[in-house]
């Protein structure tokens, strides 16, 4: 299937543990941030987003944290499951522009 | 991938031949995008469309052209394919800029 990269940073976690995936974004003017999940052979899938007027947002088993001071974004996955194994990447957008910048991604392995 | 299809899903072609990839959406979203995904580069924007017959270049547009004659279809054409255009191509849609994009399943293109 479609692959996303052979040399991505990798995070390996035990099933049931919490996962934290980090992302440093590049543009201080970015005001909208998204996390995507990409499974092997599939297109990226939206997980959660956050706007710059917030520093935390929670979804189902996922939490995104935004630290604008150091331009850092993180995705926390609670009680990680084998189905969470995928590549995760962050994206940033500024002022509703057409250009969304995507990070290269982190590969998450979940050990049963 | 609901509401977005890409065709073909796989294609092998020879250098110098023209290739057209199709993206079809049933969501009636105004904005459509073509990206390529290569190891070590993440997703890079080729072209985008902000309405019927309204298109513009992205960051890696050389060697590619697009057309959008109706809301639901966005075509990507490689006029004369080169080996450097071997990649996985993703189409995406969004209701507006500054919102999440939804991706299709991708097309793996190999140029020999």
PDB file of C-alpha atoms in Angstrom:
ATOM      1  CA  UNK A   1       0.000   0.000   0.000  1.00  0.00           C
ATOM      2  CA  UNK A   2       0.949   3.666   0.024  1.00  0.00           C
ATOM      3  CA  UNK A   3       3.808   4.285   2.429  1.00  0.00           C
ATOM      4  CA  UNK A   4       4.644   7.511   4.123  1.00  0.00           C
ATOM      5  CA  UNK A   5       8.325   7.175   4.740  1.00  0.00           C
ATOM      6  CA  UNK A   6      11.044   4.776   5.712  1.00  0.00           C
ATOM      7  CA  UNK A   7      12.945   6.868   8.230  1.00  0.00           C
ATOM      8  CA  UNK A   8      10.347   8.522  10.378  1.00  0.00           C
ATOM      9  CA  UNK A   9      10.823   9.047  14.109  1.00  0.00           C
ATOM     10  CA  UNK A  10       9.294   6.082  15.859  1.00  0.00           C
ATOM     11  CA  UNK A  11       7.458   5.714  19.133  1.00  0.00           C
ATOM     12  CA  UNK A  12       6.850   2.269  20.532  1.00  0.00           C
ATOM     13  CA  UNK A  13       4.373   1.837  23.394  1.00  0.00           C
ATOM     14  CA  UNK A  14       2.763  -1.018  25.244  1.00  0.00           C
ATOM     15  CA  UNK A  15      -0.936  -1.612  24.691  1.00  0.00           C
ATOM     16  CA  UNK A  16      -2.891   0.171  27.390  1.00  0.00           C
ATOM     17  CA  UNK A  17      -0.224   2.800  28.047  1.00  0.00           C
ATOM     18  CA  UNK A  18      -0.607   6.447  27.138  1.00  0.00           C
ATOM     19  CA  UNK A  19       1.203   7.811  24.076  1.00  0.00           C
ATOM     20  CA  UNK A  20       2.551  11.294  23.569  1.00  0.00           C
ATOM     21  CA  UNK A  21       3.547  12.433  20.111  1.00  0.00           C
ATOM     22  CA  UNK A  22       5.266  15.775  19.735  1.00  0.00           C
ATOM     23  CA  UNK A  23       5.473  18.295  16.943  1.00  0.00           C
ATOM     24  CA  UNK A  24       7.385  21.536  16.555  1.00  0.00           C
ATOM     25  CA  UNK A  25       5.704  23.914  14.162  1.00  0.00           C
ATOM     26  CA  UNK A  26       7.489  26.484  12.095  1.00  0.00           C
ATOM     27  CA  UNK A  27       5.352  29.577  11.602  1.00  0.00           C
ATOM     28  CA  UNK A  28       4.650  31.817  14.587  1.00  0.00           C
ATOM     29  CA  UNK A  29       1.725  33.274  12.621  1.00  0.00           C
ATOM     30  CA  UNK A  30      -0.020  29.894  12.401  1.00  0.00           C
ATOM     31  CA  UNK A  31      -3.332  29.966  14.198  1.00  0.00           C
ATOM     32  CA  UNK A  32      -4.887  26.614  13.368  1.00  0.00           C
ATOM     33  CA  UNK A  33      -3.379  23.197  14.010  1.00  0.00           C
ATOM     34  CA  UNK A  34      -4.509  19.722  13.083  1.00  0.00           C
ATOM     35  CA  UNK A  35      -3.411  16.200  13.887  1.00  0.00           C
ATOM     36  CA  UNK A  36      -3.822  13.490  11.269  1.00  0.00           C
ATOM     37  CA  UNK A  37      -3.468   9.726  11.454  1.00  0.00           C
ATOM     38  CA  UNK A  38      -2.344   7.754   8.427  1.00  0.00           C
ATOM     39  CA  UNK A  39      -2.592   3.992   8.319  1.00  0.00           C
ATOM     40  CA  UNK A  40      -0.707   1.948   5.786  1.00  0.00           C
ATOM     41  CA  UNK A  41      -2.314   2.132   2.359  1.00  0.00           C
ATOM     42  CA  UNK A  42      -4.759   4.864   3.306  1.00  0.00           C
ATOM     43  CA  UNK A  43      -5.093   8.598   3.123  1.00  0.00           C
ATOM     44  CA  UNK A  44      -4.560  10.833   6.165  1.00  0.00           C
ATOM     45  CA  UNK A  45      -7.484  10.896   8.545  1.00  0.00           C
ATOM     46  CA  UNK A  46      -8.424  13.910  10.668  1.00  0.00           C
ATOM     47  CA  UNK A  47      -8.125  13.255  14.415  1.00  0.00           C
ATOM     48  CA  UNK A  48      -8.420  16.541  16.250  1.00  0.00           C
ATOM     49  CA  UNK A  49      -7.728  20.228  15.785  1.00  0.00           C
ATOM     50  CA  UNK A  50      -7.053  23.281  17.912  1.00  0.00           C
ATOM     51  CA  UNK A  51      -7.034  27.013  17.309  1.00  0.00           C
ATOM     52  CA  UNK A  52      -4.469  29.381  18.710  1.00  0.00           C
ATOM     53  CA  UNK A  53      -6.864  30.912  21.242  1.00  0.00           C
ATOM     54  CA  UNK A  54      -6.814  27.600  23.111  1.00  0.00           C
ATOM     55  CA  UNK A  55      -4.022  25.638  24.739  1.00  0.00           C
ATOM     56  CA  UNK A  56      -5.826  22.332  25.210  1.00  0.00           C
ATOM     57  CA  UNK A  57      -8.573  20.432  23.511  1.00  0.00           C
ATOM     58  CA  UNK A  58      -9.900  16.985  24.253  1.00  0.00           C
ATOM     59  CA  UNK A  59     -11.570  14.417  22.092  1.00  0.00           C
ATOM     60  CA  UNK A  60     -12.362  10.774  22.541  1.00  0.00           C
ATOM     61  CA  UNK A  61      -9.164   9.267  24.021  1.00  0.00           C
ATOM     62  CA  UNK A  62      -7.105  12.052  22.448  1.00  0.00           C
ATOM     63  CA  UNK A  63      -5.913  15.390  23.777  1.00  0.00           C
ATOM     64  CA  UNK A  64      -4.020  18.073  21.903  1.00  0.00           C
ATOM     65  CA  UNK A  65      -1.852  20.571  23.749  1.00  0.00           C
ATOM     66  CA  UNK A  66      -0.590  23.786  22.207  1.00  0.00           C
ATOM     67  CA  UNK A  67       2.315  25.824  23.547  1.00  0.00           C
ATOM     68  CA  UNK A  68       2.617  28.926  21.416  1.00  0.00           C
ATOM     69  CA  UNK A  69       5.565  30.259  23.381  1.00  0.00           C
ATOM     70  CA  UNK A  70       7.839  27.500  22.144  1.00  0.00           C
ATOM     71  CA  UNK A  71       5.812  26.629  19.025  1.00  0.00           C
ATOM     72  CA  UNK A  72       5.090  23.122  20.209  1.00  0.00           C
ATOM     73  CA  UNK A  73       2.131  20.860  19.693  1.00  0.00           C
ATOM     74  CA  UNK A  74       1.518  17.466  21.239  1.00  0.00           C
ATOM     75  CA  UNK A  75      -0.997  14.679  20.791  1.00  0.00           C
ATOM     76  CA  UNK A  76      -1.791  12.471  23.740  1.00  0.00           C
ATOM     77  CA  UNK A  77      -3.531   9.158  23.177  1.00  0.00           C
ATOM     78  CA  UNK A  78      -4.964   7.513  26.261  1.00  0.00           C
ATOM     79  CA  UNK A  79      -4.995   3.746  26.689  1.00  0.00           C
ATOM     80  CA  UNK A  80      -3.265   3.117  23.380  1.00  0.00           C
ATOM     81  CA  UNK A  81      -4.678   0.227  21.363  1.00  0.00           C
ATOM     82  CA  UNK A  82      -3.225  -1.856  18.521  1.00  0.00           C
ATOM     83  CA  UNK A  83      -5.542  -0.037  16.134  1.00  0.00           C
ATOM     84  CA  UNK A  84      -3.722   3.182  16.977  1.00  0.00           C
ATOM     85  CA  UNK A  85      -0.618   1.940  15.176  1.00  0.00           C
ATOM     86  CA  UNK A  86      -0.082   4.383  12.327  1.00  0.00           C
ATOM     87  CA  UNK A  87       1.868   7.450  11.278  1.00  0.00           C
ATOM     88  CA  UNK A  88       0.741  10.640  12.973  1.00  0.00           C
ATOM     89  CA  UNK A  89       1.535  14.086  11.702  1.00  0.00           C
ATOM     90  CA  UNK A  90       0.677  17.593  12.631  1.00  0.00           C
ATOM     91  CA  UNK A  91      -0.295  20.375  10.286  1.00  0.00           C
ATOM     92  CA  UNK A  92      -0.433  24.136  10.656  1.00  0.00           C
ATOM     93  CA  UNK A  93      -2.342  26.850   8.853  1.00  0.00           C
ATOM     94  CA  UNK A  94      -2.354  30.622   9.209  1.00  0.00           C
ATOM     95  CA  UNK A  95      -5.196  33.090   8.834  1.00  0.00           C
ATOM     96  CA  UNK A  96      -7.322  30.735   6.783  1.00  0.00           C
ATOM     97  CA  UNK A  97      -4.801  30.619   3.993  1.00  0.00           C
ATOM     98  CA  UNK A  98      -4.614  27.958   1.341  1.00  0.00           C
ATOM     99  CA  UNK A  99      -1.245  26.703   2.434  1.00  0.00           C
ATOM    100  CA  UNK A 100      -1.300  24.083   5.160  1.00  0.00           C
ATOM    101  CA  UNK A 101       2.145  22.928   6.242  1.00  0.00           C
ATOM    102  CA  UNK A 102       2.382  19.255   7.116  1.00  0.00           C
ATOM    103  CA  UNK A 103       5.026  17.735   9.318  1.00  0.00           C
ATOM    104  CA  UNK A 104       6.895  14.612   8.241  1.00  0.00           C
ATOM    105  CA  UNK A 105       5.225  12.466  10.891  1.00  0.00           C
ATOM    106  CA  UNK A 106       5.932  10.035  13.712  1.00  0.00           C
ATOM    107  CA  UNK A 107       5.351   6.313  13.419  1.00  0.00           C
ATOM    108  CA  UNK A 108       3.552   4.813  16.406  1.00  0.00           C
ATOM    109  CA  UNK A 109       3.950   1.107  17.132  1.00  0.00           C
ATOM    110  CA  UNK A 110       1.696  -0.464  19.725  1.00  0.00           C
ATOM    111  CA  UNK A 111       2.971  -3.664  21.287  1.00  0.00           C
ATOM    112  CA  UNK A 112       0.374  -6.155  22.405  1.00  0.00           C
TER     113      UNK A 112
ATOM    114  CA  UNK B   1     -12.237   8.571   2.890  1.00  0.00           C
ATOM    115  CA  UNK B   2     -15.999   8.885   2.754  1.00  0.00           C
ATOM    116  CA  UNK B   3     -17.147  11.076  -0.102  1.00  0.00           C
ATOM    117  CA  UNK B   4     -13.797  11.250  -1.880  1.00  0.00           C
ATOM    118  CA  UNK B   5     -12.584   8.834  -4.508  1.00  0.00           C
ATOM    119  CA  UNK B   6      -9.450   8.834  -6.607  1.00  0.00           C
ATOM    120  CA  UNK B   7      -8.802   7.029  -9.851  1.00  0.00           C
ATOM    121  CA  UNK B   8      -6.810   5.162 -10.776  1.00  0.00           C
ATOM    122  CA  UNK B   9      -5.518   3.828  -7.458  1.00  0.00           C
ATOM    123  CA  UNK B  10      -2.346   2.505  -9.049  1.00  0.00           C
ATOM    124  CA  UNK B  11      -0.652   3.365 -12.309  1.00  0.00           C
ATOM    125  CA  UNK B  12       2.624   2.484 -13.961  1.00  0.00           C
ATOM    126  CA  UNK B  13       3.636   4.538 -16.941  1.00  0.00           C
ATOM    127  CA  UNK B  14       6.688   5.399 -18.999  1.00  0.00           C
ATOM    128  CA  UNK B  15       8.702   8.587 -19.074  1.00  0.00           C
ATOM    129  CA  UNK B  16       7.296  11.115 -21.496  1.00  0.00           C
ATOM    130  CA  UNK B  17       3.720   9.884 -21.486  1.00  0.00           C
ATOM    131  CA  UNK B  18       0.809  12.039 -20.319  1.00  0.00           C
ATOM    132  CA  UNK B  19      -1.041  10.968 -17.190  1.00  0.00           C
ATOM    133  CA  UNK B  20      -4.291  12.234 -15.700  1.00  0.00           C
ATOM    134  CA  UNK B  21      -5.420  11.507 -12.172  1.00  0.00           C
ATOM    135  CA  UNK B  22      -8.984  12.115 -11.127  1.00  0.00           C
ATOM    136  CA  UNK B  23     -10.445  13.176  -7.807  1.00  0.00           C
ATOM    137  CA  UNK B  24     -14.191  12.975  -7.291  1.00  0.00           C
ATOM    138  CA  UNK B  25     -16.098  14.244  -4.252  1.00  0.00           C
ATOM    139  CA  UNK B  26     -19.715  13.950  -3.215  1.00  0.00           C
ATOM    140  CA  UNK B  27     -19.497  16.434  -0.313  1.00  0.00           C
ATOM    141  CA  UNK B  28     -20.045  19.588  -2.385  1.00  0.00           C
ATOM    142  CA  UNK B  29     -16.985  21.187  -0.770  1.00  0.00           C
ATOM    143  CA  UNK B  30     -15.686  24.306  -2.441  1.00  0.00           C
ATOM    144  CA  UNK B  31     -11.972  23.723  -1.954  1.00  0.00           C
ATOM    145  CA  UNK B  32      -9.974  20.880  -3.470  1.00  0.00           C
ATOM    146  CA  UNK B  33      -6.259  20.143  -3.303  1.00  0.00           C
ATOM    147  CA  UNK B  34      -3.682  17.870  -4.862  1.00  0.00           C
ATOM    148  CA  UNK B  35      -0.705  16.766  -2.790  1.00  0.00           C
ATOM    149  CA  UNK B  36       2.181  14.433  -3.351  1.00  0.00           C
ATOM    150  CA  UNK B  37       3.717  12.407  -0.551  1.00  0.00           C
ATOM    151  CA  UNK B  38       7.331  11.279  -0.674  1.00  0.00           C
ATOM    152  CA  UNK B  39       9.592   9.800   1.998  1.00  0.00           C
ATOM    153  CA  UNK B  40      11.255  12.536   4.012  1.00  0.00           C
ATOM    154  CA  UNK B  41       9.066  15.307   2.611  1.00  0.00           C
ATOM    155  CA  UNK B  42       5.637  14.849   4.074  1.00  0.00           C
ATOM    156  CA  UNK B  43       2.706  16.144   2.090  1.00  0.00           C
ATOM    157  CA  UNK B  44       3.467  18.886  -0.413  1.00  0.00           C
ATOM    158  CA  UNK B  45       0.843  20.949  -2.176  1.00  0.00           C
ATOM    159  CA  UNK B  46       0.859  20.760  -5.970  1.00  0.00           C
ATOM    160  CA  UNK B  47      -2.224  22.762  -6.945  1.00  0.00           C
ATOM    161  CA  UNK B  48      -5.456  23.766  -5.343  1.00  0.00           C
ATOM    162  CA  UNK B  49      -8.881  24.959  -6.411  1.00  0.00           C
ATOM    163  CA  UNK B  50     -11.157  27.464  -4.710  1.00  0.00           C
ATOM    164  CA  UNK B  51     -14.090  26.995  -7.044  1.00  0.00           C
ATOM    165  CA  UNK B  52     -15.123  25.817 -10.477  1.00  0.00           C
ATOM    166  CA  UNK B  53     -12.474  26.949 -12.964  1.00  0.00           C
ATOM    167  CA  UNK B  54     -10.569  28.697 -10.159  1.00  0.00           C
ATOM    168  CA  UNK B  55      -7.197  27.107  -9.517  1.00  0.00           C
ATOM    169  CA  UNK B  56      -3.758  28.162  -8.359  1.00  0.00           C
ATOM    170  CA  UNK B  57      -0.270  26.755  -7.893  1.00  0.00           C
ATOM    171  CA  UNK B  58       1.123  25.203  -4.779  1.00  0.00           C
ATOM    172  CA  UNK B  59       4.726  24.758  -3.775  1.00  0.00           C
ATOM    173  CA  UNK B  60       5.626  21.953  -6.224  1.00  0.00           C
ATOM    174  CA  UNK B  61       3.551  22.770  -9.303  1.00  0.00           C
ATOM    175  CA  UNK B  62       6.214  22.453 -12.014  1.00  0.00           C
ATOM    176  CA  UNK B  63       5.308  19.712 -14.490  1.00  0.00           C
ATOM    177  CA  UNK B  64       1.684  19.550 -13.346  1.00  0.00           C
ATOM    178  CA  UNK B  65      -1.538  21.163 -14.462  1.00  0.00           C
ATOM    179  CA  UNK B  66      -5.068  20.928 -13.091  1.00  0.00           C
ATOM    180  CA  UNK B  67      -8.608  21.520 -14.192  1.00  0.00           C
ATOM    181  CA  UNK B  68     -11.911  21.839 -12.403  1.00  0.00           C
ATOM    182  CA  UNK B  69     -14.900  22.043 -14.718  1.00  0.00           C
ATOM    183  CA  UNK B  70     -17.446  21.114 -12.056  1.00  0.00           C
ATOM    184  CA  UNK B  71     -17.588  21.169  -8.282  1.00  0.00           C
ATOM    185  CA  UNK B  72     -17.178  17.449  -7.789  1.00  0.00           C
ATOM    186  CA  UNK B  73     -14.175  16.764 -10.035  1.00  0.00           C
ATOM    187  CA  UNK B  74     -10.571  17.944  -9.833  1.00  0.00           C
ATOM    188  CA  UNK B  75      -8.133  16.560 -12.389  1.00  0.00           C
ATOM    189  CA  UNK B  76      -4.361  16.494 -12.104  1.00  0.00           C
ATOM    190  CA  UNK B  77      -2.391  16.109 -15.339  1.00  0.00           C
ATOM    191  CA  UNK B  78       1.246  15.312 -15.859  1.00  0.00           C
ATOM    192  CA  UNK B  79       1.811  16.492 -19.410  1.00  0.00           C
ATOM    193  CA  UNK B  80       5.001  14.467 -19.852  1.00  0.00           C
ATOM    194  CA  UNK B  81       5.710  12.214 -16.897  1.00  0.00           C
ATOM    195  CA  UNK B  82       9.235  12.036 -15.472  1.00  0.00           C
ATOM    196  CA  UNK B  83      10.756   9.595 -13.002  1.00  0.00           C
ATOM    197  CA  UNK B  84      10.864  12.354 -10.371  1.00  0.00           C
ATOM    198  CA  UNK B  85       7.070  12.348 -10.425  1.00  0.00           C
ATOM    199  CA  UNK B  86       6.941   8.824  -9.074  1.00  0.00           C
ATOM    200  CA  UNK B  87       5.031   9.361  -5.859  1.00  0.00           C
ATOM    201  CA  UNK B  88       1.798   8.835  -3.989  1.00  0.00           C
ATOM    202  CA  UNK B  89      -0.769  11.470  -4.874  1.00  0.00           C
ATOM    203  CA  UNK B  90      -3.543  12.517  -2.532  1.00  0.00           C
ATOM    204  CA  UNK B  91      -6.564  14.622  -3.204  1.00  0.00           C
ATOM    205  CA  UNK B  92      -8.149  16.551  -0.356  1.00  0.00           C
ATOM    206  CA  UNK B  93     -11.247  18.669   0.122  1.00  0.00           C
ATOM    207  CA  UNK B  94     -12.347  21.268   2.632  1.00  0.00           C
ATOM    208  CA  UNK B  95     -15.416  23.393   3.212  1.00  0.00           C
ATOM    209  CA  UNK B  96     -13.311  26.473   3.723  1.00  0.00           C
ATOM    210  CA  UNK B  97      -9.726  27.502   4.216  1.00  0.00           C
ATOM    211  CA  UNK B  98      -8.550  27.360   7.783  1.00  0.00           C
ATOM    212  CA  UNK B  99     -10.498  24.156   8.396  1.00  0.00           C
ATOM    213  CA  UNK B 100      -9.587  20.520   8.316  1.00  0.00           C
ATOM    214  CA  UNK B 101      -9.002  18.843   4.999  1.00  0.00           C
ATOM    215  CA  UNK B 102     -10.394  15.417   4.216  1.00  0.00           C
ATOM    216  CA  UNK B 103      -8.247  13.153   2.129  1.00  0.00           C
ATOM    217  CA  UNK B 104      -8.904  10.571  -0.524  1.00  0.00           C
ATOM    218  CA  UNK B 105      -7.324   7.094  -0.532  1.00  0.00           C
ATOM    219  CA  UNK B 106      -4.406   8.074  -2.759  1.00  0.00           C
ATOM    220  CA  UNK B 107      -2.964   7.061  -6.121  1.00  0.00           C
ATOM    221  CA  UNK B 108       0.400   5.372  -6.370  1.00  0.00           C
ATOM    222  CA  UNK B 109       2.082   6.481  -9.587  1.00  0.00           C
ATOM    223  CA  UNK B 110       5.269   4.888 -10.879  1.00  0.00           C
ATOM    224  CA  UNK B 111       7.066   6.452 -13.821  1.00  0.00           C
ATOM    225  CA  UNK B 112       9.621   4.112 -15.406  1.00  0.00           C
TER     226      UNK B 112
END
